[in-house]
Structure formats: C-alpha cells, structure tokens
Short mmCIF file of C-alpha atoms in Angstrom, two decimals:
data_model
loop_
_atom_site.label_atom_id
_atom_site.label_comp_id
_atom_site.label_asym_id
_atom_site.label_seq_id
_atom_site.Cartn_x
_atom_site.Cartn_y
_atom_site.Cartn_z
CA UNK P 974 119.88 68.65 -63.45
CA UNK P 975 120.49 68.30 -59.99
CA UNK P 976 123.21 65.75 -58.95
CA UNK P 977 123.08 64.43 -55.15
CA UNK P 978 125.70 61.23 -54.42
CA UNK P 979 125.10 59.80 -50.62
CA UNK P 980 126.17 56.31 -49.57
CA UNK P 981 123.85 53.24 -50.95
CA UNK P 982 121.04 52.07 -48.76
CA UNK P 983 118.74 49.19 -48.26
CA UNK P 984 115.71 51.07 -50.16
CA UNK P 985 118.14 51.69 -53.16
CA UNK P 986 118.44 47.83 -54.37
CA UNK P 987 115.33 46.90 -56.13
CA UNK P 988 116.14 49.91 -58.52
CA UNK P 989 119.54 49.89 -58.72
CA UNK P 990 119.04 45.38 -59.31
CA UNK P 991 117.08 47.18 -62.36
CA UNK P 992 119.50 49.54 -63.57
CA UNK P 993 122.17 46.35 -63.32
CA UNK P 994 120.29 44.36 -65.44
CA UNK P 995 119.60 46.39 -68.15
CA UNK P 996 123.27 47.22 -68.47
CA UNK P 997 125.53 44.36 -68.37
CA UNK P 998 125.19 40.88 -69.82
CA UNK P 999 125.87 39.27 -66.15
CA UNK P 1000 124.75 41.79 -63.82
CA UNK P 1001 124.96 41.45 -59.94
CA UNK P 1002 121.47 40.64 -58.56
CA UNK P 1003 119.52 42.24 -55.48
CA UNK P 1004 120.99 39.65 -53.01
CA UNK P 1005 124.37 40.95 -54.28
CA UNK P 1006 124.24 44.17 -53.42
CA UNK P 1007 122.24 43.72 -50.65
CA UNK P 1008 125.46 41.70 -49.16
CA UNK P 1009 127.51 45.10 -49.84
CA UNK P 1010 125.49 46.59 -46.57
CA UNK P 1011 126.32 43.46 -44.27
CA UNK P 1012 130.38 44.13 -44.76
CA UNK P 1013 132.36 47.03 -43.42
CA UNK P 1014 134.85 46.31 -46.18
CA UNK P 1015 132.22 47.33 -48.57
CA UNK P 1016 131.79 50.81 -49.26
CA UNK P 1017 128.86 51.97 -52.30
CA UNK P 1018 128.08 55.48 -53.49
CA UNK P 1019 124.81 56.21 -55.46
CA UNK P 1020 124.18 59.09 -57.97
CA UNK P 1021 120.42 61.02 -57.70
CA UNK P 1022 119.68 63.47 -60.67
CA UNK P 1023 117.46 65.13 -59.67
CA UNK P 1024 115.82 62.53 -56.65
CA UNK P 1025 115.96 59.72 -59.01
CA UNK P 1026 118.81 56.95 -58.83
CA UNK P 1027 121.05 57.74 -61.80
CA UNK P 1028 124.02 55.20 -60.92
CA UNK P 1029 126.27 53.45 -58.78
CA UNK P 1030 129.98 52.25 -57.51
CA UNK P 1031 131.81 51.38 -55.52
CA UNK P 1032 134.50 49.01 -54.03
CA UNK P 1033 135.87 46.46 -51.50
CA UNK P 1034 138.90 47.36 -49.49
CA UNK P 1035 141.72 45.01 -48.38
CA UNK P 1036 144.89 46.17 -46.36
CA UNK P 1037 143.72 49.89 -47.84
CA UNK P 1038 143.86 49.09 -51.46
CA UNK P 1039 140.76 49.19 -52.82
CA UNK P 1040 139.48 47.31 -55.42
CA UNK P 1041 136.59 49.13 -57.46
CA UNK P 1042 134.16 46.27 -58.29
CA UNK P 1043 131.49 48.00 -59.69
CA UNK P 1044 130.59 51.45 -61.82
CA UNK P 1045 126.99 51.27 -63.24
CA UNK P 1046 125.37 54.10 -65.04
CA UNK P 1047 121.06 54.07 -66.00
CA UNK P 1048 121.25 54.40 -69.82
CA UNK P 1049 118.81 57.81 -69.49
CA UNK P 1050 121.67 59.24 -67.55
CA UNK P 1051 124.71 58.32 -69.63
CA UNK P 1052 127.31 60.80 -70.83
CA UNK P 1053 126.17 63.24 -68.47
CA UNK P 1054 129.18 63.00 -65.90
CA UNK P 1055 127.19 60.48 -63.55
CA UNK P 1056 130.09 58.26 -63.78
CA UNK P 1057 133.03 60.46 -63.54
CA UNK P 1058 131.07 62.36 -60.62
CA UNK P 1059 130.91 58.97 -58.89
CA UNK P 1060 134.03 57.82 -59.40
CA UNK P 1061 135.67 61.15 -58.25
CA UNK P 1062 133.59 60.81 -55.27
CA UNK P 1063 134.45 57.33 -54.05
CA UNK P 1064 138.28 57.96 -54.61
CA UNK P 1065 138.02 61.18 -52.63
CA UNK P 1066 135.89 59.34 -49.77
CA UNK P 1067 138.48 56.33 -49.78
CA UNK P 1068 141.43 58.94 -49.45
CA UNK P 1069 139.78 60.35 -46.93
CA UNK P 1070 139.17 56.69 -45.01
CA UNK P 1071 142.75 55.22 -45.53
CA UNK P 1072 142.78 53.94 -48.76
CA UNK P 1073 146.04 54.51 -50.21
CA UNK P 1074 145.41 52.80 -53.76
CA UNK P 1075 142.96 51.71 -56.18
CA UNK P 1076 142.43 49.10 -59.08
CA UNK P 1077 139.68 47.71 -61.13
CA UNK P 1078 139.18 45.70 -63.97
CA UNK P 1079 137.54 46.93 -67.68
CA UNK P 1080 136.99 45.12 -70.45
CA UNK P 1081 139.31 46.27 -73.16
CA UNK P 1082 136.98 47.34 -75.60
CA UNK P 1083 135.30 50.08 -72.82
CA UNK P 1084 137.54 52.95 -74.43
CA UNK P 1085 134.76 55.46 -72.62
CA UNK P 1086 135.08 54.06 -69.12
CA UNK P 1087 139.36 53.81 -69.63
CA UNK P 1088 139.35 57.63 -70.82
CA UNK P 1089 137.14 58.02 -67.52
CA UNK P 1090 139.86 56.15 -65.46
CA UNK P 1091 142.69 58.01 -67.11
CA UNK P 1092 141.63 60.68 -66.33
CA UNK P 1093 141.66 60.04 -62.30
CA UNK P 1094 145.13 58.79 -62.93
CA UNK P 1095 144.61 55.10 -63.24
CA UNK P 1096 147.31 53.65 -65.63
CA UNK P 1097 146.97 49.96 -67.08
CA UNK P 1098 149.55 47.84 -65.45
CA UNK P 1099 148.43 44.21 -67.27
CA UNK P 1100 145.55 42.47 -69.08
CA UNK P 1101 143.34 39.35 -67.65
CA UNK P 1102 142.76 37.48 -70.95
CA UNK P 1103 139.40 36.19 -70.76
CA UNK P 1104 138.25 37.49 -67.90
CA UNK P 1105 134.82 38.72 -68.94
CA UNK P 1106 131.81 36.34 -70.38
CA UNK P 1107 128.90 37.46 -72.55
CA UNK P 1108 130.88 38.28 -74.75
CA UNK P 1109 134.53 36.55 -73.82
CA UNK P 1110 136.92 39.63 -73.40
CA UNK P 1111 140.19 40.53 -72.07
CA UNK P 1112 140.16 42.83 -68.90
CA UNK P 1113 142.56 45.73 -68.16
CA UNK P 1114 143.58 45.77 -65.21
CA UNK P 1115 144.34 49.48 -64.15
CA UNK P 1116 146.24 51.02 -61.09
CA UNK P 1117 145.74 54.39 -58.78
CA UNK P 1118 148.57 54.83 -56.57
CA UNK P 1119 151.35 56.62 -56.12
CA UNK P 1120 153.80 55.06 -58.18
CA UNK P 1121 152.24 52.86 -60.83
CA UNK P 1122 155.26 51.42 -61.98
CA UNK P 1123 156.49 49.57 -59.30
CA UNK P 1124 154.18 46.86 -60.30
CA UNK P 1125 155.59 46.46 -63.74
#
C-alpha cells in the first residue's frame, strides 16, 4: 500500500464528513471542515493509500503553539500507521512553519492514540474532567515542547 499525505482540499470534505461520522460519536460536519480552508491559522493534512482518502489531522495555531484539534483514521485503514504517518507529518510541517509547540486533547481511555502521542514526545501535563460527551470522559491534555515541565 501506497501512502501519499498532501494538504486537505475543498474536493476532500464530502468523504472525509463520511469518514468523521462513522468514527466519533460527535463528529465535525462538512461545514466544519470546510471553515478549516477559509483560515490561515488552520493547517489540515490528509492520508491517500493508495489514491483513496485514508485519514486526516490537523491543527490551529496561536502565537506558534499549535493545538492539534483533530486526528481521524477510516476504520479500513486502522492500525496500519495512517495515524502515526500523519501525525509525524503535521509536526514536521509545523516545525518547519514556526510552530514551536504542540498540545491536544484525548480522551483517557484512547490508550492507542496516547502510545501514538508518546511516542512523538507528547507527555500528559493535566486532565479536563468531563470534557468529552457521548460517552462523558475525562480528556488528557498532552504537551510537545521543549521542556514539558515547566507547565507543571
């Protein structure tokens, strides 16, 4: 299989709306990510295998720290690297465009996507208690920066 990751583009939504959907219990819709490509802030990275849309992220930047809002994976395409390949991606593109730190929010119970994290170097610096809905759950709220603990 045949991984490609370019930026995300207007012809990308109605699929990727679809992908969204089936994944998470209150996914973003096709107006929201269609208001990703109206702000420069915005920056979103899709995943082809093979010419077909396999996944998404990406994140909003503020003052160069970025915040990663969204990591999305088609369930055909899971536990093939998609995500980690993405996520490598849009830390090396941020880097590379001034971002000097990232964070992000994951429900606690998301031991995959932490391991994933981890293993970029994000490092839990807190939890959000009932931060997520359908089903109520804690977030962790993780770190990528330099020097983690100077926000403990």
């Amino acid at each position: 299989m045949k991984i490609d990751i370019r930026e995300l583009c207007a012809e990308d939504i109605g699929e990727l709306a679809e992908i969204e959907a089936a994944a998470f219990s209150m996914p973003w819709s096709k107006q929201d990510f269609e208001n990703l490509l109206c702000h420069s802030y915005c920056f979103y990275l899709v995943a082809l295998a093979d010419g077909c849309i396999a996944g998404c992220c990406g994140y909003t930047n503020s003052c160069n720290e970025a915040t990663i809002d969204n990591v999305v994976v088609a369930a055909a395409y899971e536990n093939m690297g998609i995500a980690q390949a993405l996520i490598g991606e849009l830390i090396t593109r941020g880097r590379a465009s001034g971002v000097e730190a990232f964070t992000l929010e994951v429900r606690v119970s998301n031991a995959k996507a932490i391991h994933i994290y981890e293993k970029f170097g994000f490092r839990s610096v807190g939890i959000r208690p009932g931060f997520y809905e359908k089903p109520l759950e804690d977030a962790m709220i993780m770190w990528l920066r330099e020097d983690v603990s100077d926000t403990l």
